[in-house]
Amino acid sequence: MKKKITIVVLILLPVIFLVFRADLPKGTSHGGQGLTTEVIKVYQGFGYQIYQGDRLLIQQEFVPALPGRRSFPSAEEANKVAELVVQKIEDGQSPHISLDELKELNVLNLRK
């Protein structure tokens, strides 16, 4: 019985993963340094990845600048922050995100 359950789980997990991935915004390509962003589904919400070509530069599963491990509640919010990080990298700035920047992007309904 355990063997059948294990087989079913091993078959269903990749299918479930692919279904969730299909609903996420597709990667966004940027000029300059060949950076792309991709929103990812994480356990309690969303995060993002930033690639340079095929190389993963950043995988952010939690909202930066906030204490604890809180993921983004929506793909749109994760994408806003990912786009800002790419812009900062392309401008030669540190990719770190501050609480003020999250407020400016209106992420998590934070107010200035």
XYZ file of N, CA and C in Angstrom:
336
model
N 0.820 -1.197 0.000
C 0.000 0.000 0.000
C 0.869 1.270 0.000
N 1.931 1.277 0.834
C 2.820 2.431 0.876
C 3.501 2.646 -0.470
N 3.817 1.553 -1.142
C 4.484 1.650 -2.440
C 3.567 2.324 -3.464
N 2.281 1.993 -3.452
C 1.330 2.608 -4.381
C 1.174 4.091 -4.095
N 1.101 4.453 -2.824
C 0.966 5.864 -2.463
C 2.205 6.640 -2.898
N 3.361 6.070 -2.688
C 4.611 6.719 -3.089
C 4.653 6.932 -4.594
N 4.246 5.965 -5.348
C 4.237 6.078 -6.814
C 3.262 7.158 -7.257
N 2.071 7.181 -6.656
C 1.072 8.193 -7.009
C 1.602 9.588 -6.678
N 2.207 9.750 -5.519
C 2.755 11.043 -5.122
C 3.863 11.472 -6.080
N 4.744 10.562 -6.440
C 5.836 10.891 -7.353
C 5.342 11.285 -8.732
N 4.214 10.763 -9.128
C 3.642 11.118 -10.426
C 2.879 12.437 -10.338
N 2.125 12.639 -9.261
C 1.288 13.835 -9.145
C 2.069 15.107 -8.828
N 3.135 15.027 -8.052
C 3.872 16.227 -7.681
C 4.391 17.015 -8.884
N 5.040 16.379 -9.852
C 5.487 17.160 -11.016
C 4.317 17.777 -11.796
N 3.208 17.071 -11.871
C 2.039 17.596 -12.584
C 1.502 18.831 -11.859
N 1.384 18.743 -10.555
C 0.906 19.883 -9.773
C 1.861 21.059 -9.922
N 3.149 20.790 -9.863
C 4.145 21.842 -10.031
C 3.982 22.537 -11.377
N 3.812 21.785 -12.434
C 3.667 22.364 -13.770
C 2.397 23.191 -13.893
N 1.329 22.761 -13.248
C 0.077 23.520 -13.286
C 0.274 24.871 -12.611
N 0.911 24.893 -11.440
C 1.160 26.160 -10.763
C 2.091 27.047 -11.565
N 3.102 26.486 -12.177
C 4.043 27.268 -12.969
C 3.366 27.904 -14.179
N 2.374 27.255 -14.743
C 1.691 27.781 -15.922
C 0.935 29.063 -15.600
N 0.517 29.252 -14.337
C -0.243 30.435 -13.949
C 0.632 31.631 -13.618
N 1.933 31.443 -13.488
C 2.814 32.529 -13.101
C 3.196 33.374 -14.315
N 3.449 34.677 -14.082
C 3.923 35.507 -15.195
C 5.209 34.928 -15.765
N 5.315 34.961 -17.055
C 6.507 34.435 -17.715
C 7.678 35.373 -17.491
N 8.871 34.886 -17.730
C 10.069 35.690 -17.524
C 10.051 36.942 -18.370
N 10.593 38.011 -17.800
C 10.674 39.274 -18.499
C 12.129 39.529 -18.848
N 12.377 39.800 -20.106
C 13.742 40.037 -20.564
C 14.049 41.525 -20.490
N 15.281 41.842 -20.130
C 15.732 43.222 -20.038
C 16.933 43.389 -20.944
N 17.143 44.605 -21.371
C 18.279 44.876 -22.250
C 19.579 44.910 -21.472
N 20.572 45.539 -22.051
C 21.831 45.774 -21.349
C 22.591 44.516 -21.001
N 22.376 43.999 -19.827
C 23.171 42.898 -19.307
C 22.540 41.530 -19.545
N 21.464 41.456 -20.304
C 20.827 40.175 -20.578
C 20.163 39.578 -19.353
N 19.613 40.437 -18.495
C 18.957 39.958 -17.283
C 17.497 39.628 -17.560
N 17.018 38.554 -16.942
C 15.605 38.190 -17.030
C 15.081 37.933 -15.633
N 13.796 38.185 -15.458
C 13.140 37.926 -14.176
C 12.097 36.840 -14.361
N 11.873 36.114 -13.299
C 10.832 35.096 -13.313
C 10.209 35.024 -11.922
N 8.894 35.120 -11.864
C 8.172 34.975 -10.603
C 8.032 33.485 -10.333
N 8.251 33.103 -9.073
C 8.160 31.693 -8.696
C 7.137 31.516 -7.589
N 6.500 30.372 -7.577
C 5.577 30.005 -6.509
C 6.394 29.366 -5.395
N 6.201 29.873 -4.185
C 6.846 29.288 -3.015
C 5.761 28.844 -2.049
N 6.137 28.212 -0.982
C 5.185 27.573 -0.076
C 3.990 28.437 0.312
N 4.233 29.643 0.760
C 3.159 30.484 1.288
C 2.824 31.670 0.376
N 3.329 31.685 -0.830
C 3.064 32.813 -1.719
C 3.966 32.791 -2.932
N 4.667 33.931 -3.168
C 5.479 34.080 -4.366
C 6.846 34.659 -4.033
N 7.773 34.432 -4.918
C 9.108 34.994 -4.847
C 9.542 35.303 -6.271
N 10.833 35.536 -6.450
C 11.320 35.802 -7.809
C 12.735 35.304 -7.978
N 13.095 35.135 -9.242
C 14.448 34.767 -9.627
C 14.917 35.764 -10.673
N 16.211 36.045 -10.654
C 16.817 36.904 -11.666
C 17.968 36.126 -12.287
N 17.929 36.051 -13.598
C 18.941 35.311 -14.362
C 19.742 36.264 -15.225
N 20.998 35.879 -15.459
C 21.798 36.501 -16.508
C 22.099 35.379 -17.481
N 21.390 35.391 -18.597
C 21.441 34.258 -19.514
C 20.828 33.055 -18.817
N 21.559 31.946 -18.754
C 21.082 30.741 -18.067
C 21.512 30.694 -16.613
N 22.301 31.654 -16.191
C 22.874 31.644 -14.833
C 21.948 32.341 -13.835
N 21.571 31.628 -12.787
C 20.740 32.199 -11.724
C 21.598 33.125 -10.872
N 21.218 34.405 -10.818
C 21.937 35.377 -10.002
C 21.306 35.525 -8.622
N 19.981 35.634 -8.590
C 19.262 35.884 -7.341
C 18.025 35.001 -7.291
N 17.838 34.361 -6.157
C 16.573 33.668 -5.883
C 16.054 34.236 -4.570
N 14.967 34.977 -4.646
C 14.404 35.652 -3.474
C 13.045 35.041 -3.171
N 12.980 34.244 -2.120
C 11.734 33.570 -1.747
C 10.939 34.345 -0.704
N 11.563 35.358 -0.113
C 10.920 36.135 0.934
C 11.033 37.618 0.615
N 10.130 38.417 1.178
C 10.154 39.858 0.955
C 11.411 40.421 1.611
N 12.260 41.081 0.819
C 13.463 41.670 1.406
C 13.095 42.864 2.287
N 13.973 43.212 3.205
C 13.836 44.379 4.090
C 12.826 44.175 5.216
N 12.158 43.048 5.248
C 11.235 42.759 6.334
C 11.801 41.641 7.202
N 11.604 41.726 8.506
C 12.090 40.644 9.365
C 11.281 39.368 9.141
N 11.899 38.256 9.404
C 11.210 36.979 9.258
C 11.228 36.478 7.828
N 10.416 35.480 7.608
C 10.355 34.830 6.292
C 8.949 34.943 5.743
N 8.646 36.089 5.205
C 7.322 36.369 4.655
C 7.428 36.449 3.140
N 6.727 35.563 2.441
C 6.769 35.600 0.977
C 5.790 36.657 0.468
N 5.931 36.991 -0.797
C 5.022 37.958 -1.413
C 3.641 37.327 -1.549
N 2.569 38.057 -1.208
C 1.229 37.475 -1.321
C 0.724 37.363 -2.760
N 1.332 38.127 -3.680
C 0.883 38.055 -5.078
C 2.087 38.031 -6.017
N 1.862 37.459 -7.189
C 2.899 37.423 -8.218
C 3.232 38.840 -8.685
N 2.234 39.711 -8.719
C 2.451 41.084 -9.175
C 3.414 41.831 -8.249
N 3.262 41.635 -6.941
C 4.149 42.309 -6.003
C 5.581 41.777 -6.116
N 5.709 40.477 -6.260
C 7.039 39.883 -6.443
C 7.681 40.431 -7.716
N 6.895 40.568 -8.763
C 7.420 41.064 -10.034
C 7.861 42.519 -9.934
N 7.110 43.354 -9.209
C 7.494 44.760 -9.033
C 8.888 44.869 -8.410
N 9.114 44.082 -7.368
C 10.400 44.142 -6.679
C 11.510 43.572 -7.563
N 11.226 42.487 -8.265
C 12.218 41.909 -9.179
C 12.632 42.925 -10.239
N 11.670 43.648 -10.787
C 11.968 44.661 -11.803
C 12.854 45.773 -11.222
N 12.581 46.177 -9.978
C 13.402 47.203 -9.339
C 14.828 46.696 -9.120
N 14.977 45.452 -8.703
C 16.306 44.882 -8.491
C 17.089 44.868 -9.800
N 16.454 44.475 -10.885
C 17.122 44.465 -12.196
C 17.540 45.879 -12.589
N 16.648 46.835 -12.378
C 16.969 48.224 -12.709
C 18.193 48.696 -11.915
N 18.243 48.339 -10.630
C 19.378 48.734 -9.795
C 20.676 48.080 -10.282
N 20.618 46.820 -10.636
C 21.809 46.122 -11.144
C 22.285 46.787 -12.432
N 21.355 47.067 -13.325
C 21.722 47.684 -14.600
C 22.279 49.090 -14.416
N 21.865 49.771 -13.331
C 22.374 51.110 -13.040
C 23.668 51.076 -12.224
N 24.180 49.864 -11.965
C 25.424 49.727 -11.221
C 25.268 49.901 -9.720
N 24.035 49.817 -9.221
C 23.770 49.967 -7.792
C 23.696 48.604 -7.122
N 23.740 48.633 -5.800
C 23.543 47.413 -5.019
C 22.104 46.933 -5.211
N 21.894 45.624 -5.325
C 20.530 45.116 -5.534
C 19.686 45.063 -4.256
N 20.233 45.519 -3.138
C 19.480 45.477 -1.883
C 18.249 46.365 -1.961
N 17.175 45.918 -1.334
C 15.903 46.642 -1.314
C 15.652 47.142 0.104
N 15.237 48.408 0.213
C 14.956 48.992 1.522
C 13.450 48.996 1.791
N 13.111 49.223 3.042
C 11.707 49.329 3.415
C 11.047 50.497 2.696
N 11.770 51.606 2.542
C 11.226 52.760 1.819
C 10.915 52.414 0.362
N 11.779 51.616 -0.261
C 11.523 51.217 -1.650
C 10.286 50.324 -1.743
N 10.098 49.444 -0.773
C 8.882 48.625 -0.757
C 7.648 49.512 -0.630
N 7.747 50.537 0.195
C 6.630 51.471 0.364
C 6.334 52.212 -0.934
N 7.393 52.656 -1.619
C 7.212 53.370 -2.891
C 6.523 52.494 -3.935
N 6.818 51.198 -3.904
C 6.200 50.260 -4.845
C 4.812 49.814 -4.383
N 4.424 50.235 -3.180
C 3.148 49.841 -2.572
C 3.039 48.319 -2.462
N 4.146 47.711 -2.042
C 4.185 46.270 -1.826
C 3.680 45.990 -0.423
N 2.819 45.027 -0.285
C 2.250 44.620 1.006
C 1.434 45.725 1.647
N 0.940 46.654 0.838
C 0.152 47.784 1.325
C 0.877 48.600 2.379
N 2.197 48.661 2.276
C 2.976 49.508 3.175
C 2.809 50.952 2.725
N 2.672 51.826 3.653
C 2.478 53.252 3.332
C 3.675 54.049 3.792
N 3.949 55.131 3.074
C 5.047 56.037 3.447
C 4.662 56.835 4.662
